[in-house]
Tab-separated table of C-alpha atoms in Angstrom:
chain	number	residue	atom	x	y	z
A	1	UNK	CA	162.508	126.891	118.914
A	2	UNK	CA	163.625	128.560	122.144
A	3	UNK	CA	166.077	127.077	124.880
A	4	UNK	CA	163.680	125.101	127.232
A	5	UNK	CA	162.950	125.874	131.164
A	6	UNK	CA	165.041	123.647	132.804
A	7	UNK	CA	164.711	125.062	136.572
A	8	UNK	CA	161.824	123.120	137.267
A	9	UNK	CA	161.344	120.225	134.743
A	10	UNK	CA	160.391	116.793	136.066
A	11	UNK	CA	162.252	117.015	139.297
A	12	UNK	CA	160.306	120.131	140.876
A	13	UNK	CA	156.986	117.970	139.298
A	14	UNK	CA	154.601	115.671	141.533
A	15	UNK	CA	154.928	112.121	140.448
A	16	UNK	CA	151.716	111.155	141.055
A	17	UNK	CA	153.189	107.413	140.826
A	18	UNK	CA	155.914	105.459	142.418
A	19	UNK	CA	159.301	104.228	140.213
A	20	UNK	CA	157.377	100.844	139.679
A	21	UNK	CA	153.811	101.924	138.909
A	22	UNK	CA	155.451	104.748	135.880
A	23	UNK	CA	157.657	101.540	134.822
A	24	UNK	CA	154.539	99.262	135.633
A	25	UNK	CA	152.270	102.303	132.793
A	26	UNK	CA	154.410	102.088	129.983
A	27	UNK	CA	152.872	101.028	126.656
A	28	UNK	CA	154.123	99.967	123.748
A	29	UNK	CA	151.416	99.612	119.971
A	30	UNK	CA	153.783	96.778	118.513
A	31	UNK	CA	154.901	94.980	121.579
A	32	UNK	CA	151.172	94.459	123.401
A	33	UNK	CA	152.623	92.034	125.725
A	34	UNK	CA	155.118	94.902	127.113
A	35	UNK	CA	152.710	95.779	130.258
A	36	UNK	CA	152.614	92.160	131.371
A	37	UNK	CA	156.462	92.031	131.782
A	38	UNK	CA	156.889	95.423	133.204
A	39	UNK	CA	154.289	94.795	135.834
A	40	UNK	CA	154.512	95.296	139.502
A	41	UNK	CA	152.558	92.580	140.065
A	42	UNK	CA	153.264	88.831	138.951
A	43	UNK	CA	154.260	88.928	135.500
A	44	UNK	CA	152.485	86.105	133.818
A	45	UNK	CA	154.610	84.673	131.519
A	46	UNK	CA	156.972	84.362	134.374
A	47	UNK	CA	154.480	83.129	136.374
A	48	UNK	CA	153.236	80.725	133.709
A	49	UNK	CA	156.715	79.150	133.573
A	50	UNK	CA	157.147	78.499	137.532
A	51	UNK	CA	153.527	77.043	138.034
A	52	UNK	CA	154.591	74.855	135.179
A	53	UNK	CA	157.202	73.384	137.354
A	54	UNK	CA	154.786	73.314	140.472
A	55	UNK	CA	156.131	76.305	142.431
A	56	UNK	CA	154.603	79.819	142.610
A	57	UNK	CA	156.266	83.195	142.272
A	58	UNK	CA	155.667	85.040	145.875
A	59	UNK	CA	157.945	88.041	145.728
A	60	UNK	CA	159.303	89.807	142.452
A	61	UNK	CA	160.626	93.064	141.542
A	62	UNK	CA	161.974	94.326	137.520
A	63	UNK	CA	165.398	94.575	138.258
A	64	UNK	CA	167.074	95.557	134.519
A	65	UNK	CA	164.891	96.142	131.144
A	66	UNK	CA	166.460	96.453	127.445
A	67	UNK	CA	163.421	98.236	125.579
A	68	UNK	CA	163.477	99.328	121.918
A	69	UNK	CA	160.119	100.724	121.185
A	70	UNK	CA	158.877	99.657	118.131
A	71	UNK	CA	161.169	96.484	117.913
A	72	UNK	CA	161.866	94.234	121.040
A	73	UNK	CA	161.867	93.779	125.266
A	74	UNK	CA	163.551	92.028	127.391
A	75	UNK	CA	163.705	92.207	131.334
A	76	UNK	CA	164.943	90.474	134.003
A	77	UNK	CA	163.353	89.882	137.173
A	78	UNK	CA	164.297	89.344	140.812
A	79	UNK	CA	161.610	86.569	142.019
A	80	UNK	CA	161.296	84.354	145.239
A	81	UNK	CA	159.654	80.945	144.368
A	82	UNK	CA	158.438	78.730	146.893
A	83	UNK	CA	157.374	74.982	145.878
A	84	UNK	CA	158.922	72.787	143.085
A	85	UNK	CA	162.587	72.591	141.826
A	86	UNK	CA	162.526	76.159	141.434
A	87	UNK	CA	162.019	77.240	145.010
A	88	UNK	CA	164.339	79.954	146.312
A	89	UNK	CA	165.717	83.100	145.392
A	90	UNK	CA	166.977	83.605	141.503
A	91	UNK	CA	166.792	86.021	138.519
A	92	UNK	CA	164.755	85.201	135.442
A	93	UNK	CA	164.483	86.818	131.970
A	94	UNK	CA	161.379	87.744	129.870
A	95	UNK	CA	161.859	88.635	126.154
A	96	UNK	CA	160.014	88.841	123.480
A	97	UNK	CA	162.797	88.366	120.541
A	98	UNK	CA	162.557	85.132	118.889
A	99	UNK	CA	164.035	82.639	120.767
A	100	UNK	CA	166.069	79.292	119.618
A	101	UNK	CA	165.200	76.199	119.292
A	102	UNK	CA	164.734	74.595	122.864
A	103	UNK	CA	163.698	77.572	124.665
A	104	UNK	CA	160.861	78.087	126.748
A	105	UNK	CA	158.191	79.830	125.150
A	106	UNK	CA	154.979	81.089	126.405
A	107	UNK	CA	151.698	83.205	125.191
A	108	UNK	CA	150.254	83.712	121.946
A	109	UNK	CA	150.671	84.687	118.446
A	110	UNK	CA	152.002	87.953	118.652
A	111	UNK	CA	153.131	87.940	122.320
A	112	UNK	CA	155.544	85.238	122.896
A	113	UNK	CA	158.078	85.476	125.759
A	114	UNK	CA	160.805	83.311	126.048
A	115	UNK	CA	161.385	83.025	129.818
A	116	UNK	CA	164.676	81.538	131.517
A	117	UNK	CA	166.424	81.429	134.869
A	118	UNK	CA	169.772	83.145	134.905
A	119	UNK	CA	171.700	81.377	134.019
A	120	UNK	CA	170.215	79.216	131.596
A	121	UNK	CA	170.195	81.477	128.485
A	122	UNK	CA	169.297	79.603	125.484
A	123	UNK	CA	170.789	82.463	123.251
A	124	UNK	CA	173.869	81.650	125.037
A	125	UNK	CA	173.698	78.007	125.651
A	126	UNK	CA	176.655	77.549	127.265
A	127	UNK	CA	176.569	79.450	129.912
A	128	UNK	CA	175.116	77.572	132.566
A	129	UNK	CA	177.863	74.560	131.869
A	130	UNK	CA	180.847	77.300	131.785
A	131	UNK	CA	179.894	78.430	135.037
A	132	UNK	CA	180.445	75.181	136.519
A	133	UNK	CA	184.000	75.126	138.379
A	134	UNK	CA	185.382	72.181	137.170
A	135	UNK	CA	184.237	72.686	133.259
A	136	UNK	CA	185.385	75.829	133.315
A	137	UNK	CA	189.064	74.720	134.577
A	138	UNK	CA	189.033	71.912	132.040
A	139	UNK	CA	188.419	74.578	129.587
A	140	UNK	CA	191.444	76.802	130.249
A	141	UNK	CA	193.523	73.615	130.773
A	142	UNK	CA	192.975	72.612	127.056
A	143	UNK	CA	193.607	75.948	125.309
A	144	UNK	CA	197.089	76.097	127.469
A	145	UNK	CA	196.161	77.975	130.767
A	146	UNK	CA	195.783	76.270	134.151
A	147	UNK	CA	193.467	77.062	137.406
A	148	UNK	CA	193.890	75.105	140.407
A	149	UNK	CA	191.000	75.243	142.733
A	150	UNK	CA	188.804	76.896	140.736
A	151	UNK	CA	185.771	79.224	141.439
A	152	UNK	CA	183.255	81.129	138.586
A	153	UNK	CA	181.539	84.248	138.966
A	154	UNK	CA	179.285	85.735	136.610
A	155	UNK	CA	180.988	89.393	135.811
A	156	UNK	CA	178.888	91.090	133.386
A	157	UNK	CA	176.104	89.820	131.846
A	158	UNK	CA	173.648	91.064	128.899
A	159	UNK	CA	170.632	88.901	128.469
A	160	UNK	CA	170.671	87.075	124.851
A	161	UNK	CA	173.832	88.989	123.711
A	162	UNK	CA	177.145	87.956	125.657
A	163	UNK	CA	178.311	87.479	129.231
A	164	UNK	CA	181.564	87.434	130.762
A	165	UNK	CA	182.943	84.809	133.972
A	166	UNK	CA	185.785	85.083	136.017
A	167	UNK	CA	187.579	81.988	137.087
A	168	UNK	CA	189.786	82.414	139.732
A	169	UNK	CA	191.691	80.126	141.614
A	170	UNK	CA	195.499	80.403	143.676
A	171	UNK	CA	196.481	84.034	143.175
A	172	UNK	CA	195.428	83.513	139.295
A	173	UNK	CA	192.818	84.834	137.639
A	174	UNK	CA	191.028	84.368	133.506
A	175	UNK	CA	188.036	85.779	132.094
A	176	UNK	CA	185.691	84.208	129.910
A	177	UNK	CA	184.029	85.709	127.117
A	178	UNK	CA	180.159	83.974	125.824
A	179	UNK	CA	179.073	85.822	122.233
A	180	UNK	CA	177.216	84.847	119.802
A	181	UNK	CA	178.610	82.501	117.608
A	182	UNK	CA	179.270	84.774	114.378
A	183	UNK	CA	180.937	86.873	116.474
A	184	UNK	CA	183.854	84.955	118.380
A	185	UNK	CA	186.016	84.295	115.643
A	186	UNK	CA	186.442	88.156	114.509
A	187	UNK	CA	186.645	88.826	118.525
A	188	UNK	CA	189.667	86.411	118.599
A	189	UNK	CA	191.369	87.815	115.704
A	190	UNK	CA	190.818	91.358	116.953
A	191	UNK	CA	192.878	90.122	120.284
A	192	UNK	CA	195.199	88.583	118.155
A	193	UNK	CA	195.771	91.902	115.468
A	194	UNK	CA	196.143	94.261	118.846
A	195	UNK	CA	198.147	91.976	121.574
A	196	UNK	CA	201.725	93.531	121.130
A	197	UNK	CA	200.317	96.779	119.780
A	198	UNK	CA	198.414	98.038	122.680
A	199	UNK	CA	197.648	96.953	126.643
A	200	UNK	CA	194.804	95.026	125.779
A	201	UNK	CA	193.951	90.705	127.548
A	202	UNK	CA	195.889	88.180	125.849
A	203	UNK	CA	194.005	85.482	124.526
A	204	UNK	CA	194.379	82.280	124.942
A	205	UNK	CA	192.337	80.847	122.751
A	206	UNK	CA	188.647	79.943	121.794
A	207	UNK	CA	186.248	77.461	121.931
A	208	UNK	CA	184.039	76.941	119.228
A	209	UNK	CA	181.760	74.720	120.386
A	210	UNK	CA	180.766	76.809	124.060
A	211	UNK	CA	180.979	80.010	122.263
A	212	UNK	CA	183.752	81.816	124.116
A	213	UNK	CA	186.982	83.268	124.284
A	214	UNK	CA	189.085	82.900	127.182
A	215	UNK	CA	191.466	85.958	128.483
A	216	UNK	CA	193.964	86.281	130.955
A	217	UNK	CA	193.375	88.858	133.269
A	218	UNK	CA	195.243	92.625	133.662
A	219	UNK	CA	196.559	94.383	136.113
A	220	UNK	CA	194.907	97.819	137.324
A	221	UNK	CA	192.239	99.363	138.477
A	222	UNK	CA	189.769	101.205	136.239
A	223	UNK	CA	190.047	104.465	135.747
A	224	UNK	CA	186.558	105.221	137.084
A	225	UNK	CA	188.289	103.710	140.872
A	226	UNK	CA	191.453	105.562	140.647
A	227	UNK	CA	189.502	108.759	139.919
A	228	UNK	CA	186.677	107.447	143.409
A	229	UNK	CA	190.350	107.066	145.114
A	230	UNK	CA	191.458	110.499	146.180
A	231	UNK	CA	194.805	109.408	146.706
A	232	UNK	CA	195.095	107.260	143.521
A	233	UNK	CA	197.585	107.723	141.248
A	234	UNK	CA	195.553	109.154	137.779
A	235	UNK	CA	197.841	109.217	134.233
A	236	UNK	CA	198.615	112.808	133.291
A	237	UNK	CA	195.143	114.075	131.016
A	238	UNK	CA	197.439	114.163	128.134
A	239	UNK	CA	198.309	109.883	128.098
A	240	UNK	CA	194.313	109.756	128.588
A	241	UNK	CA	193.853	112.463	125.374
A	242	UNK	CA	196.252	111.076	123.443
A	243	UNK	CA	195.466	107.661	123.472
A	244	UNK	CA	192.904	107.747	120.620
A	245	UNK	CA	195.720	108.732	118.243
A	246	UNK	CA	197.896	105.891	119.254
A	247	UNK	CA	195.273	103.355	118.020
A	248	UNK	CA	195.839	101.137	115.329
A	249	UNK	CA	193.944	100.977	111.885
A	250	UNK	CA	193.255	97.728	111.015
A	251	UNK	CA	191.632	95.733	108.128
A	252	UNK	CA	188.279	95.304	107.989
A	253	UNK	CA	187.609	97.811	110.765
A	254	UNK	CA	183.483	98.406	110.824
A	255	UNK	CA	182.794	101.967	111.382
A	256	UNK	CA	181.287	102.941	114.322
A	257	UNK	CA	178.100	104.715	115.110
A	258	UNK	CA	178.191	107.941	116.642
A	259	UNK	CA	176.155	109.608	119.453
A	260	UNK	CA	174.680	111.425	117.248
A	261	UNK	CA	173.236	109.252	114.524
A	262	UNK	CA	172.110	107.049	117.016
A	263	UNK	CA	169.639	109.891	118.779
A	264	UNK	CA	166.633	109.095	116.657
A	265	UNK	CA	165.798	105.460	118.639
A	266	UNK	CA	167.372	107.500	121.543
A	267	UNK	CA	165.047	109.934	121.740
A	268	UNK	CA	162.171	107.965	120.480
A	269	UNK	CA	162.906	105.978	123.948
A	270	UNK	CA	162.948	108.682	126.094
A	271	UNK	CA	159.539	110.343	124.857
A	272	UNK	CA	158.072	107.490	125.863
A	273	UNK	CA	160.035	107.039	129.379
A	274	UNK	CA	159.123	111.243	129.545
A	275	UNK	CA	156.147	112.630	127.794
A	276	UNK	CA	155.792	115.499	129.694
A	277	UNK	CA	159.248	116.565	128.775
A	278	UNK	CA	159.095	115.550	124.776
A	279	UNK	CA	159.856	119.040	124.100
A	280	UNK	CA	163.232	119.451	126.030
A	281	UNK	CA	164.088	116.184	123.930
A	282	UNK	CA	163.043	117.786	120.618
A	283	UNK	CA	164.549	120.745	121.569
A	284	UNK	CA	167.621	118.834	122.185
A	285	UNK	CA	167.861	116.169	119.265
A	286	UNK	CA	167.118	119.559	117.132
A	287	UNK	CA	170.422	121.210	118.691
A	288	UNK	CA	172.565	119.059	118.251
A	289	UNK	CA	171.376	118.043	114.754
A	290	UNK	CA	173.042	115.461	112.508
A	291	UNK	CA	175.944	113.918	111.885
A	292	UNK	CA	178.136	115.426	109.039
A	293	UNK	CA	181.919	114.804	109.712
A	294	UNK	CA	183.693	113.215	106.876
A	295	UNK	CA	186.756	112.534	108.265
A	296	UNK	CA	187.590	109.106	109.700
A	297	UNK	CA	190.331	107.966	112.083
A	298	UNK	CA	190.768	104.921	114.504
A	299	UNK	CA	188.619	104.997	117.797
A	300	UNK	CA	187.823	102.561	120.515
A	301	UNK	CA	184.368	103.336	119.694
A	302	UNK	CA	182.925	103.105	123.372
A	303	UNK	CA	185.941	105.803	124.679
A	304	UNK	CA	185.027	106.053	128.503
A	305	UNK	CA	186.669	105.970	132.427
A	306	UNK	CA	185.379	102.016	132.454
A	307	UNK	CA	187.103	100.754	129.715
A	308	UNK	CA	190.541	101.838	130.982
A	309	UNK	CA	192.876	100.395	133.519
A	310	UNK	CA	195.593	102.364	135.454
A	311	UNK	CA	198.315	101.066	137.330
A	312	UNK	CA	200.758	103.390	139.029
A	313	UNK	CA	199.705	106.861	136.900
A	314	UNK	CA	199.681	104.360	133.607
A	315	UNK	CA	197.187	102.782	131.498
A	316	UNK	CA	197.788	99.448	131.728
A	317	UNK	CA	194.408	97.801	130.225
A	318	UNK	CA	192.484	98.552	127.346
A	319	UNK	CA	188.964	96.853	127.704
A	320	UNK	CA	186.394	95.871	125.486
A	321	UNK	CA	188.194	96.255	122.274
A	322	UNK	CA	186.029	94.465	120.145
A	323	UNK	CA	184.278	98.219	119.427
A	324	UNK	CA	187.631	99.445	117.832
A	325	UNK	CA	186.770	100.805	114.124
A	326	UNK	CA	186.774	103.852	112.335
A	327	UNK	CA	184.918	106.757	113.310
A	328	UNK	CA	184.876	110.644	113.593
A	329	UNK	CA	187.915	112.254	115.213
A	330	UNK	CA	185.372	113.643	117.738
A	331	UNK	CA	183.333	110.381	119.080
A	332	UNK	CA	186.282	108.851	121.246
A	333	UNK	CA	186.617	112.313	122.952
A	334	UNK	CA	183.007	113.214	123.360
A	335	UNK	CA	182.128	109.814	124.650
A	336	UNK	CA	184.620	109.974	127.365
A	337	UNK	CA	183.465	113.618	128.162
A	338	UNK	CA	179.837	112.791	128.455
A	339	UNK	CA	180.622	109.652	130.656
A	340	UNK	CA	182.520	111.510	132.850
A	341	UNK	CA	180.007	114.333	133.298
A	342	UNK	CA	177.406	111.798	134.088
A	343	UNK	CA	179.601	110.182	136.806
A	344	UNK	CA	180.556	113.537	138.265
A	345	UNK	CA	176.979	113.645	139.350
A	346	UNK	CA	177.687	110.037	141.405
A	347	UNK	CA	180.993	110.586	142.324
A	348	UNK	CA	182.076	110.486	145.600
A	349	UNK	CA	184.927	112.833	144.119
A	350	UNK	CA	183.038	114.983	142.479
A	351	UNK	CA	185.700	118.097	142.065
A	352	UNK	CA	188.081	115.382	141.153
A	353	UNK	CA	186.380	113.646	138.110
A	354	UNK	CA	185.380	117.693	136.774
A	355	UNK	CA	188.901	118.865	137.459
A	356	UNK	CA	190.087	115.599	135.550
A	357	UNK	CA	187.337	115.905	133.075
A	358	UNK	CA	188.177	119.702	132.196
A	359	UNK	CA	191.901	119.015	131.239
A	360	UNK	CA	191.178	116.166	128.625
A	361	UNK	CA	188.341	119.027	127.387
A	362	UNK	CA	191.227	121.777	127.112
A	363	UNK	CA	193.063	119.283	125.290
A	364	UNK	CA	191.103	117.769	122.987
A	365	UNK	CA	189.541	120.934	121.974
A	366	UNK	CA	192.982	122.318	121.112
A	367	UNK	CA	192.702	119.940	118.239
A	368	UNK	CA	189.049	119.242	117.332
A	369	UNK	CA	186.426	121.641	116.874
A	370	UNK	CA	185.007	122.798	120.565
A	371	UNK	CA	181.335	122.600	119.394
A	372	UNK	CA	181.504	119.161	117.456
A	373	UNK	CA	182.891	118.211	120.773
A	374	UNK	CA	180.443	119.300	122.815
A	375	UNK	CA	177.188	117.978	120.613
A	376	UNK	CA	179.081	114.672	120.969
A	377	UNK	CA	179.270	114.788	124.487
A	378	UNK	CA	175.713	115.696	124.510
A	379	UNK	CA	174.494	112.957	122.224
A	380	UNK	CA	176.085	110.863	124.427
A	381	UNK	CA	174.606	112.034	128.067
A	382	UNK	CA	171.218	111.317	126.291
A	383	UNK	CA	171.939	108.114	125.199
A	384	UNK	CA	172.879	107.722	129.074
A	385	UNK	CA	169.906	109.113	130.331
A	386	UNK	CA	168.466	106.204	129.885
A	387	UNK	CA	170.312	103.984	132.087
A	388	UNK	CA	168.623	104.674	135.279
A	389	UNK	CA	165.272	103.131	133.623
A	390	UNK	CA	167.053	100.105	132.445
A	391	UNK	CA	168.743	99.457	135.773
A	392	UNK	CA	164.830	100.197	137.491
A	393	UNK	CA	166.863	102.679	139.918
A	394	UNK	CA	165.636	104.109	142.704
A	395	UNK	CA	163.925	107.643	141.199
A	396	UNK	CA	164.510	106.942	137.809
A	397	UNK	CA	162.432	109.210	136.055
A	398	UNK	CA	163.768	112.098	138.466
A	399	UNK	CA	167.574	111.233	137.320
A	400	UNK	CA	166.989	110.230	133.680
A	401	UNK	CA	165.490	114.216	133.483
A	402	UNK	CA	168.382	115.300	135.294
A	403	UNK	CA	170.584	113.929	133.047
A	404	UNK	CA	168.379	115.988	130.085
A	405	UNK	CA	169.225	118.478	132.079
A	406	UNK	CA	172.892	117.588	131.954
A	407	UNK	CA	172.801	117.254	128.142
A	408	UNK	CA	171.457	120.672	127.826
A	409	UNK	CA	174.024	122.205	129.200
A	410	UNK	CA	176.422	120.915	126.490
A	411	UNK	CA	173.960	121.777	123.997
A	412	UNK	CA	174.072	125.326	124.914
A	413	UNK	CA	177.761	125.684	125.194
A	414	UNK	CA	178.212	123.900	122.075
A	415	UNK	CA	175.815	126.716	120.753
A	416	UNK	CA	177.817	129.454	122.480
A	417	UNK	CA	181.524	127.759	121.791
């Protein structure tokens, strides 16, 4: 198969339809109900659930989707309401895995959404309550901490999977960590096997019954903002390359998925966001082909400019540790190179983040094989391309080929390398 045209592709093609109409087309065999929740009119299970408590839905717009083809969808939603306890402004969720006991459920066999207002997740029951100053204080206060004054904000937040609240309160700040239940105890104890051994949040404790770990909070900025600050202080590329090989094995460490084996669901995605560009996907899922590295070390397992924090030219905060496991001696350095050539293209430092980006490059690849590299990196950038569906930005289908684009590029100097 030759190397695709990439000098016109989807961005020098008419779209014929606006961001919300090609998200509003979108089709999915086993999940019939997926048009009714990617609408860009009223979705009716959402609208069900409001007239149910007397109000009506008057303004909405899809504001995040999680789609797996084939398997599940959830979206979220930002609606107006007018009439009923529900009036005002607020973001609900639609999905269509199957929901807990208590939840709201509307439609038939076969299409069933569960449908909540943010925050009331019933996969993560807690939430609302946690957010609640004065619970969330007593909460802290009883696994040792203390927060006078407190205020919550909702940091992160993944529909039915986990979220994360800051409490702040008198120059003092702790996170809060909502998971699943089967996962907080082997979250603590990864906190507890790592505090000492690398920068990463102590842990005060957990709670059991809410679900949730609670954190104090680091200092730093991420990585991402020191690079965006052109006067900011960066850790010489060799702290940032070398960090992988610093990390810790530990028992019972999962292995983690690379990239690369996970470009089958990847792709399958994409063919379905892009039709008309299926064969610059096949091209590219052919390229950089499968995954058969042996070797296993220690890795982070989600290795990118994010997940680091940097205080005076040091990393001072590891994030999100609860990835750490075993995987190839290539993933931690191609994730991190494939993030940072997708930000490059949003940077408001552009020659910065490449300049930045091309040390770690020279360094790792003085090491590790240049083209396993470089089909990791590439794996990743299309598992990235992506994100501006799921975030429903502004021109995603332009930017998601872009980003194809992007991936090709590493492709072909993997090929060349």
């Amino acid at each position: 198969m030759s190397t695709p045209e990439v000098s016109g592709g989807l961005a020098a093609t008419p779209v014929p339809l606006t961001d919300r109409q090609w998200t509003a087309s979108l089709t999915d065999e086993a999940l019939p109900v997926l048009p009714d929740l990617l609408t860009d009119q009223v979705p009716g299970p959402l609208a069900a659930v409001v007239a149910s408590q007397g109000g009506s839905v008057t303004a909405v717009a899809v504001s995040q989707v999680t789609w797996w083809p084939g398997r599940s969808a959830t979206v979220s939603w930002d609606t107006i309401v007018e009439g009923g306890p529900l009036a005002g402004r607020a973001t609900y969720v639609g999905t269509t895995l199957e929901a807990p006991e208590g939840a709201v459920v509307v439609g038939s066999e076969g299409e069933q959404v569960a449908v909540w207002r943010v925050p009331h997740d019933p996969f993560l029951p807690s939430l609302a309550t946690v957010l609640e100053p004065t619970t969330a204080a007593s909460i802290i206060a009883s696994l040792g901490g203390q927060i006078a004054e407190p205020h919550t904000r909702l940091r992160a937040y993944r529909p039915t999977r986990r979220a994360v609240i800051e409490v702040s309160g008198e120059g003092h700040r702790i996170y809060l960590k909502l998971v699943k239940p089967r996962r907080l105890q082997a979250l603590h104890q990864r906190h507890l096997d790592l505090d000492g051994l690398l920068p990463v949040p102590e842990p005060l404790g957990i709670n059991s019954d809410l679900g949730l770990l609670a954190m104090r909070s680091m200092s730093g900025f991420t990585l991402r903002e020191v690079l965006e600050d052109p006067f900011g202080r960066l850790p010489h590329p060799e702290v940032i390359a070398g960090l992988p090989g610093t990390l810790p094995a530990l028992e019972q460490s999962a292995t983690v998925h690379s990239s690369i084996e996970a470009l089958p669901r990847v792709a399958d995605l994409l063919r379905r966001l892009l039709p008309m560009v299926a064969d610059r996907i096949d091209w590219l899922v052919e390229h950089i082909g499968t995954d058969d590295v042996i070797e296993r070390v220690p890795a982070h397992g989600d290795y990118h400019e994010a997940q680091l924090l940097v205080e005076d030219g040091r990393v001072s905060g590891i994030l999100d540790v609860d990835t750490l496991g075993v995987a190839r001696p290539g993933d931690d350095p191609g994730t991190m190179l494939g993030h940072l050539a997708v930000w490059h293209t949003m940077s408001s430092q552009p020659d910065r983040v490449a300049a930045y980006a091309t040390e770690l490059q020279q360094r790792w690849e003085t090491d590790i094989d240049p083209r396993d590299i470089r089909r990791r990196a590439a794996a990743r950038i299309l598992g990235l391309a992506a994100g501006p569906f799921r975030v429903q930005q502004v021109g995603w289908p332009v930017e998601a080929s872009r980003r194809l684009t992007l991936a090709q590029h590493w492709v072909e100097s993997a090929l060349s390398a």
